[in-house]
XYZ file of C-alpha atoms in Angstrom:
449
model
C 43.939 -27.149 -30.450
C 45.702 -29.351 -32.964
C 48.597 -31.634 -32.072
C 49.740 -31.531 -35.693
C 48.804 -29.653 -38.840
C 47.220 -32.712 -40.442
C 44.451 -32.282 -37.882
C 44.134 -28.630 -38.855
C 43.858 -29.433 -42.559
C 41.182 -32.039 -41.845
C 39.266 -29.496 -39.773
C 39.677 -26.773 -42.420
C 38.494 -29.087 -45.206
C 35.451 -29.963 -43.113
C 34.690 -26.268 -42.555
C 34.914 -25.718 -46.333
C 32.345 -28.474 -46.867
C 30.028 -27.095 -44.197
C 30.210 -23.471 -45.313
C 28.226 -23.038 -48.492
C 28.660 -19.834 -50.447
C 28.037 -18.562 -53.938
C 29.318 -15.336 -55.493
C 28.051 -14.109 -58.858
C 28.670 -10.917 -60.780
C 25.832 -8.419 -60.972
C 25.720 -5.208 -63.043
C 26.274 -2.202 -60.810
C 22.882 -0.779 -61.743
C 21.189 -3.965 -60.441
C 22.751 -4.067 -56.978
C 20.042 -4.493 -54.335
C 20.413 -2.150 -51.393
C 22.803 0.153 -53.244
C 21.889 3.426 -54.893
C 23.542 5.419 -57.650
C 23.246 9.111 -56.828
C 21.309 10.756 -59.672
C 23.648 13.762 -59.889
C 27.109 12.480 -58.890
C 26.906 8.829 -59.877
C 28.394 7.898 -56.480
C 27.493 4.443 -55.164
C 26.240 4.230 -51.593
C 24.358 1.791 -49.370
C 20.730 2.637 -48.640
C 21.466 2.699 -44.874
C 24.239 5.258 -45.255
C 26.656 2.742 -43.697
C 29.470 0.500 -44.936
C 31.222 2.547 -47.657
C 30.688 4.673 -50.749
C 32.431 4.646 -54.113
C 33.301 8.166 -55.206
C 35.742 9.811 -57.583
C 39.156 11.165 -56.599
C 41.212 13.834 -58.359
C 44.967 13.845 -57.717
C 47.627 16.314 -58.814
C 51.315 16.896 -57.995
C 51.676 13.245 -57.024
C 55.457 13.008 -57.228
C 54.976 9.601 -58.877
C 55.608 8.329 -62.408
C 52.321 9.974 -63.421
C 51.854 13.416 -61.913
C 48.070 13.673 -62.119
C 45.135 11.339 -62.568
C 41.565 10.605 -61.540
C 40.136 7.328 -60.276
C 37.290 5.733 -58.325
C 38.015 5.437 -54.605
C 36.326 3.710 -51.661
C 35.372 6.081 -48.863
C 34.764 4.316 -45.558
C 35.311 6.800 -42.712
C 34.273 4.363 -40.004
C 36.942 2.365 -38.197
C 36.547 -1.398 -37.995
C 38.054 -3.830 -35.507
C 40.604 -6.506 -36.387
C 41.366 -8.456 -33.247
C 43.119 -11.676 -32.261
C 42.635 -13.430 -28.926
C 45.745 -15.051 -27.437
C 45.621 -17.706 -24.712
C 48.218 -20.060 -23.274
C 47.727 -23.820 -23.343
C 50.369 -25.801 -21.441
C 52.506 -22.682 -21.378
C 52.346 -22.168 -25.169
C 50.553 -19.092 -26.560
C 47.869 -19.787 -29.167
C 45.831 -17.461 -31.398
C 42.107 -17.899 -31.965
C 41.533 -17.667 -35.725
C 38.425 -18.084 -37.843
C 37.777 -19.961 -41.099
C 35.852 -17.207 -42.862
C 34.417 -16.745 -46.315
C 34.871 -13.394 -48.013
C 33.219 -12.700 -51.386
C 36.484 -11.610 -52.981
C 38.588 -14.589 -51.875
C 39.904 -16.655 -54.772
C 39.414 -19.848 -52.757
C 36.408 -19.125 -50.552
C 37.627 -19.736 -47.000
C 40.720 -18.177 -45.475
C 41.937 -17.769 -41.896
C 40.788 -14.449 -40.486
C 41.329 -12.830 -37.071
C 39.099 -13.675 -34.119
C 37.134 -10.522 -34.917
C 37.047 -8.899 -38.341
C 34.213 -6.392 -38.371
C 33.352 -2.991 -39.766
C 31.598 -0.462 -37.566
C 28.450 -1.149 -39.583
C 28.751 -4.842 -38.671
C 29.327 -3.956 -35.023
C 26.277 -1.687 -34.816
C 24.129 -4.229 -36.673
C 23.177 -2.090 -39.668
C 23.068 -5.254 -41.787
C 20.326 -6.649 -39.507
C 22.161 -9.948 -39.051
C 23.749 -11.896 -36.202
C 26.059 -10.241 -33.693
C 29.822 -10.542 -34.129
C 31.253 -13.406 -32.013
C 33.900 -12.547 -29.387
C 33.478 -8.813 -29.969
C 33.188 -8.097 -26.228
C 36.863 -9.008 -25.796
C 37.794 -6.036 -27.982
C 35.406 -3.351 -26.744
C 35.542 -1.516 -23.419
C 35.023 -2.538 -20.727
C 36.750 -5.704 -21.919
C 37.928 -8.908 -20.365
C 41.581 -9.777 -20.803
C 44.844 -7.867 -21.156
C 45.448 -5.636 -24.192
C 48.845 -6.452 -25.686
C 48.604 -4.352 -28.835
C 46.122 -1.697 -29.959
C 46.965 0.432 -33.008
C 45.019 2.242 -35.721
C 46.557 0.951 -38.944
C 45.952 1.974 -42.541
C 44.360 -0.150 -45.232
C 45.219 -0.287 -48.965
C 45.728 3.381 -49.747
C 45.573 2.833 -53.511
C 41.863 2.024 -53.211
C 40.730 3.445 -49.856
C 40.656 7.114 -48.864
C 42.157 7.564 -45.379
C 40.832 4.166 -44.261
C 42.050 2.773 -40.936
C 41.173 -0.226 -38.802
C 41.889 -0.868 -35.152
C 44.415 -3.731 -34.936
C 44.264 -5.431 -31.543
C 45.775 -8.387 -29.713
C 44.163 -9.316 -26.389
C 45.422 -11.988 -24.009
C 42.891 -13.955 -21.961
C 43.341 -16.495 -19.181
C 39.735 -17.584 -18.763
C 38.012 -20.383 -20.639
C 36.860 -19.264 -24.105
C 34.118 -21.346 -25.778
C 35.241 -22.203 -29.312
C 32.593 -21.927 -32.029
C 32.606 -24.299 -34.991
C 34.334 -21.880 -37.391
C 37.163 -21.054 -34.956
C 40.358 -22.813 -33.874
C 43.400 -22.256 -31.659
C 46.769 -22.216 -33.455
C 50.218 -21.806 -31.926
C 52.720 -19.357 -33.406
C 54.888 -22.172 -34.856
C 51.768 -23.610 -36.514
C 50.896 -20.195 -37.917
C 54.468 -19.934 -39.202
C 54.032 -23.167 -41.147
C 50.611 -22.155 -42.504
C 51.992 -18.846 -43.767
C 53.921 -20.898 -46.312
C 50.655 -21.811 -48.036
C 49.297 -19.313 -50.596
C 45.892 -17.717 -50.078
C 45.327 -19.189 -46.608
C 46.157 -16.510 -44.018
C 44.058 -13.503 -44.998
C 45.343 -9.948 -45.109
C 43.593 -8.886 -41.911
C 45.255 -11.700 -39.970
C 48.640 -10.754 -41.395
C 48.353 -7.108 -40.421
C 47.358 -7.960 -36.844
C 50.170 -10.524 -36.554
C 52.666 -7.892 -37.692
C 51.850 -6.030 -34.488
C 52.777 -9.069 -32.392
C 56.515 -8.490 -32.721
C 58.176 -7.809 -29.403
C 55.070 -7.945 -27.212
C 55.070 -10.093 -24.101
C 52.742 -13.071 -24.339
C 53.523 -14.650 -21.004
C 56.298 -15.924 -18.740
C 58.614 -13.212 -20.002
C 58.646 -14.499 -23.590
C 57.985 -12.276 -26.552
C 56.940 -13.167 -30.058
C 60.088 -11.534 -31.337
C 62.357 -13.676 -29.147
C 60.347 -16.882 -29.153
C 58.836 -17.043 -32.606
C 60.005 -14.341 -34.974
C 63.772 -14.767 -34.750
C 65.278 -11.361 -35.391
C 68.273 -11.936 -37.676
C 70.216 -9.129 -36.051
C 70.297 -11.368 -32.985
C 71.203 -14.547 -34.874
C 74.114 -12.867 -36.657
C 75.521 -11.597 -33.412
C 75.456 -7.893 -34.278
C 73.120 -5.182 -33.107
C 74.163 -2.007 -34.911
C 72.033 -0.483 -37.635
C 73.194 1.680 -40.494
C 70.889 4.473 -39.286
C 69.627 5.211 -35.791
C 65.901 5.230 -35.157
C 66.047 9.017 -34.777
C 67.640 9.252 -38.225
C 65.018 6.926 -39.730
C 62.166 8.970 -38.272
C 63.822 12.200 -39.448
C 64.120 10.745 -42.971
C 60.429 9.816 -42.857
C 59.416 13.280 -41.629
C 61.435 14.928 -44.388
C 59.746 12.705 -46.968
C 56.322 13.751 -45.709
C 57.452 17.379 -45.828
C 58.429 16.994 -49.496
C 55.053 15.528 -50.406
C 53.108 17.874 -52.685
C 50.171 15.548 -53.321
C 46.873 17.382 -53.706
C 43.641 15.402 -53.755
C 39.927 15.933 -53.435
C 36.825 13.867 -54.047
C 34.801 14.479 -57.190
C 31.574 12.964 -58.564
C 32.130 9.397 -59.723
C 30.497 10.158 -63.058
C 33.039 12.950 -63.690
C 36.166 10.780 -63.358
C 38.274 11.232 -66.477
C 39.700 8.146 -68.160
C 37.047 5.809 -66.769
C 33.698 4.753 -68.194
C 30.619 2.758 -67.239
C 30.390 -0.232 -69.573
C 29.259 -3.843 -69.367
C 27.693 -3.233 -65.973
C 30.979 -2.072 -64.407
C 33.203 1.006 -64.178
C 36.412 0.333 -66.082
C 39.575 2.190 -66.991
C 39.499 3.223 -70.631
C 42.805 1.396 -71.295
C 41.735 -1.610 -69.197
C 44.455 -0.857 -66.633
C 44.505 -0.625 -62.833
C 41.157 -2.043 -61.670
C 37.427 -2.153 -62.344
C 34.473 -1.450 -60.069
C 32.166 -4.461 -60.304
C 29.040 -5.669 -58.514
C 28.548 -9.057 -56.859
C 25.684 -10.996 -55.300
C 26.659 -13.179 -52.339
C 24.951 -16.139 -50.700
C 26.483 -17.698 -47.585
C 25.334 -19.849 -44.693
C 28.201 -18.809 -42.423
C 28.042 -15.013 -42.301
C 26.037 -12.618 -40.124
C 23.534 -12.301 -42.984
C 22.815 -15.037 -45.520
C 22.791 -12.883 -48.630
C 23.721 -9.429 -49.860
C 24.881 -7.371 -52.838
C 27.871 -5.016 -52.934
C 30.357 -3.222 -55.199
C 33.942 -4.501 -55.257
C 37.237 -3.429 -56.828
C 38.743 -5.996 -59.199
C 42.439 -5.428 -60.051
C 43.453 -5.973 -63.652
C 46.633 -7.871 -62.827
C 48.736 -9.410 -60.107
C 50.914 -7.051 -58.120
C 54.526 -7.236 -56.989
C 55.355 -6.462 -53.338
C 59.043 -6.842 -52.519
C 61.748 -5.896 -50.064
C 65.368 -5.806 -51.173
C 67.504 -6.979 -48.238
C 71.229 -6.692 -47.627
C 73.681 -7.854 -44.988
C 75.392 -4.678 -43.790
C 78.250 -5.282 -41.347
C 76.670 -8.520 -40.157
C 73.167 -7.087 -39.715
C 70.317 -7.731 -42.123
C 68.809 -4.490 -43.470
C 65.707 -3.904 -45.575
C 65.367 -1.167 -48.175
C 62.273 0.833 -47.230
C 60.480 3.327 -49.464
C 58.730 6.505 -48.332
C 55.852 6.039 -50.737
C 53.331 8.672 -51.720
C 50.017 6.847 -51.358
C 46.833 7.814 -53.175
C 44.577 7.660 -50.130
C 46.974 7.603 -47.173
C 45.929 9.805 -44.275
C 49.286 11.627 -44.200
C 49.993 11.235 -47.911
C 53.170 9.196 -47.291
C 53.784 5.860 -45.576
C 56.753 3.517 -45.337
C 56.372 0.825 -47.971
C 58.349 -2.110 -49.376
C 61.115 -1.383 -51.867
C 58.789 -2.253 -54.747
C 54.999 -2.045 -54.691
C 53.224 -1.983 -58.025
C 51.167 -3.759 -60.671
C 53.792 -4.127 -63.427
C 51.195 -4.290 -66.213
C 50.180 -0.704 -65.471
C 53.631 0.557 -66.478
C 54.000 -1.190 -69.833
C 52.871 1.930 -71.690
C 55.320 4.229 -69.846
C 58.949 4.906 -70.841
C 61.498 2.689 -69.089
C 62.779 5.653 -67.073
C 59.350 5.955 -65.433
C 59.090 2.329 -64.343
C 59.133 1.770 -60.566
C 62.641 1.881 -59.125
C 64.235 -1.494 -58.337
C 61.454 -3.458 -60.092
C 63.950 -4.921 -62.551
C 66.287 -5.941 -59.713
C 63.425 -7.870 -58.136
C 62.170 -9.558 -61.307
C 65.651 -10.451 -62.592
C 67.021 -11.753 -59.282
C 68.680 -15.187 -59.520
C 66.861 -17.950 -57.692
C 69.494 -18.302 -54.996
C 68.960 -14.668 -54.007
C 65.198 -14.972 -53.542
C 64.615 -15.663 -49.861
C 60.828 -15.655 -50.030
C 58.404 -15.815 -52.952
C 54.704 -16.544 -52.536
C 51.359 -15.283 -53.826
C 48.828 -14.152 -51.219
C 45.359 -12.645 -51.285
C 44.398 -9.138 -50.285
C 41.279 -8.035 -48.407
C 38.447 -10.200 -49.737
C 35.656 -8.113 -48.243
C 36.188 -5.239 -50.677
C 38.524 -6.522 -53.410
C 37.671 -9.289 -55.864
C 40.417 -11.859 -56.485
C 43.133 -9.359 -55.558
C 46.470 -11.107 -55.197
C 50.051 -9.966 -54.880
C 53.317 -11.776 -55.296
C 55.325 -11.150 -52.121
C 59.109 -11.388 -52.385
C 62.261 -10.828 -50.379
C 65.364 -10.572 -52.515
C 68.897 -10.449 -51.122
C 71.058 -8.130 -53.205
C 74.682 -8.708 -54.148
C 77.441 -7.589 -51.792
C 78.404 -4.735 -54.120
C 74.873 -3.273 -54.202
C 75.274 0.451 -53.551
C 74.327 1.591 -50.051
C 73.656 5.083 -51.398
C 69.999 5.092 -52.451
C 67.579 7.783 -53.691
C 66.268 10.191 -51.062
C 62.886 8.450 -50.805
C 64.567 5.188 -49.728
C 66.534 4.164 -46.658
C 67.965 1.041 -45.004
C 66.373 -0.176 -41.778
C 66.932 -3.297 -39.698
C 64.270 -5.862 -38.956
C 64.295 -4.785 -35.326
C 63.641 -1.169 -36.333
C 60.798 -2.257 -38.574
C 59.164 -4.198 -35.732
C 59.368 -1.088 -33.569
C 57.773 1.091 -36.248
C 54.801 -1.266 -36.703
C 53.676 -0.466 -33.164
C 52.603 2.998 -34.334
C 49.872 3.949 -36.776
C 50.422 5.650 -40.144
C 54.050 4.534 -40.364
C 54.139 1.180 -42.215
C 51.587 0.552 -44.934
C 49.612 -2.691 -45.044
C 51.850 -4.208 -47.712
C 54.951 -3.633 -45.580
C 53.177 -5.100 -42.560
C 52.279 -8.241 -44.517
C 55.885 -8.704 -45.597
C 57.052 -8.111 -42.038
C 54.772 -10.920 -40.865
C 56.097 -13.293 -43.537
C 59.666 -12.273 -42.770
C 59.521 -12.751 -39.025
C 57.684 -16.044 -39.053
C 59.694 -17.502 -41.930
C 63.034 -16.812 -40.317
C 62.166 -19.066 -37.403
C 60.458 -21.806 -39.421
């Protein structure tokens, strides 16, 4: 435990010095342990584990572009993202790990207690076992506070989900060198720093809202500070039944058709310079990397990664409606989402991908976000995405408060929800996408800080 964050930063800097790692680009055809299928061109690991890179054909998308093809990561196995919670002097703390991921822009970031694929769990890589895993597998020690199958980035994964868990323990837990206990107020402060709290930690923390941690307190009441409470009003513009009905109708309207195709048959993409790139240099590239690390379960490996071509924008528009803060949520058709549609932030895009499209086909509300005056921007910070599969992927996360005269009538794929409603929805899988969950974590913790 740290009595102040200066101690944490000293510890984290020491971990960065102790953990040596080196990531270099490697042509896809030279990746050790990975095979290119002679007929399909699909990339797969020689063990059959981890993930494959295949092609995906999409039609009737209901998006700005109705049909396209792209590479996609297929990883049917479900990993475990878990955080241990324990009270010290009556204050709940989370056990987090300083962990290197090959795609991180800055090497080390704070990950959950356990962040492991099924291939890691079963030991396919032939390396060390995953620390603290027994707390998250049955029969387990401790009390399960949250346990939900949540989606991953559906633009790049096909139907990928991980088990997000929070487990409370009362017994003594030995703390390994790469791990530390942090209180929720300390986590709140650290969330202000870019590229520190990794995506997997953020998605698990989103599930902490409203759960009891001990002595009758909840994270929502003690740490997250629901603004509907602070403004003295409790009524929402739409009931939860109405919100769920809106979401169901949106899924019913979805006409998205998709199926996997051979990677070497994907139109608009080509294999050049040792990578698979979009012909217009948009979206992302599939690259290869070689990794050396003294702090991971294995000391070296090769793998494919997706490298985005630009920084994304992830933003919620927020509005005070009759004294209650509301967020404008989008029912977004997602490339690889299990149900085709998930609730997403108001804006979720890589703006550079839309420069070649007519203005009418730009993402709705993007201009309102980018042109917002400074005094209306309640949160603005750049954070990394999942560094185990994506190389230097970063998004600019924003919350923008709209003017009082902003129209409450919105297109049918959008609706207003309160923060309290959003924290209820995160307790269920396949409702909020990972980008919305990240923003929810920033929102809740920032309001109290």
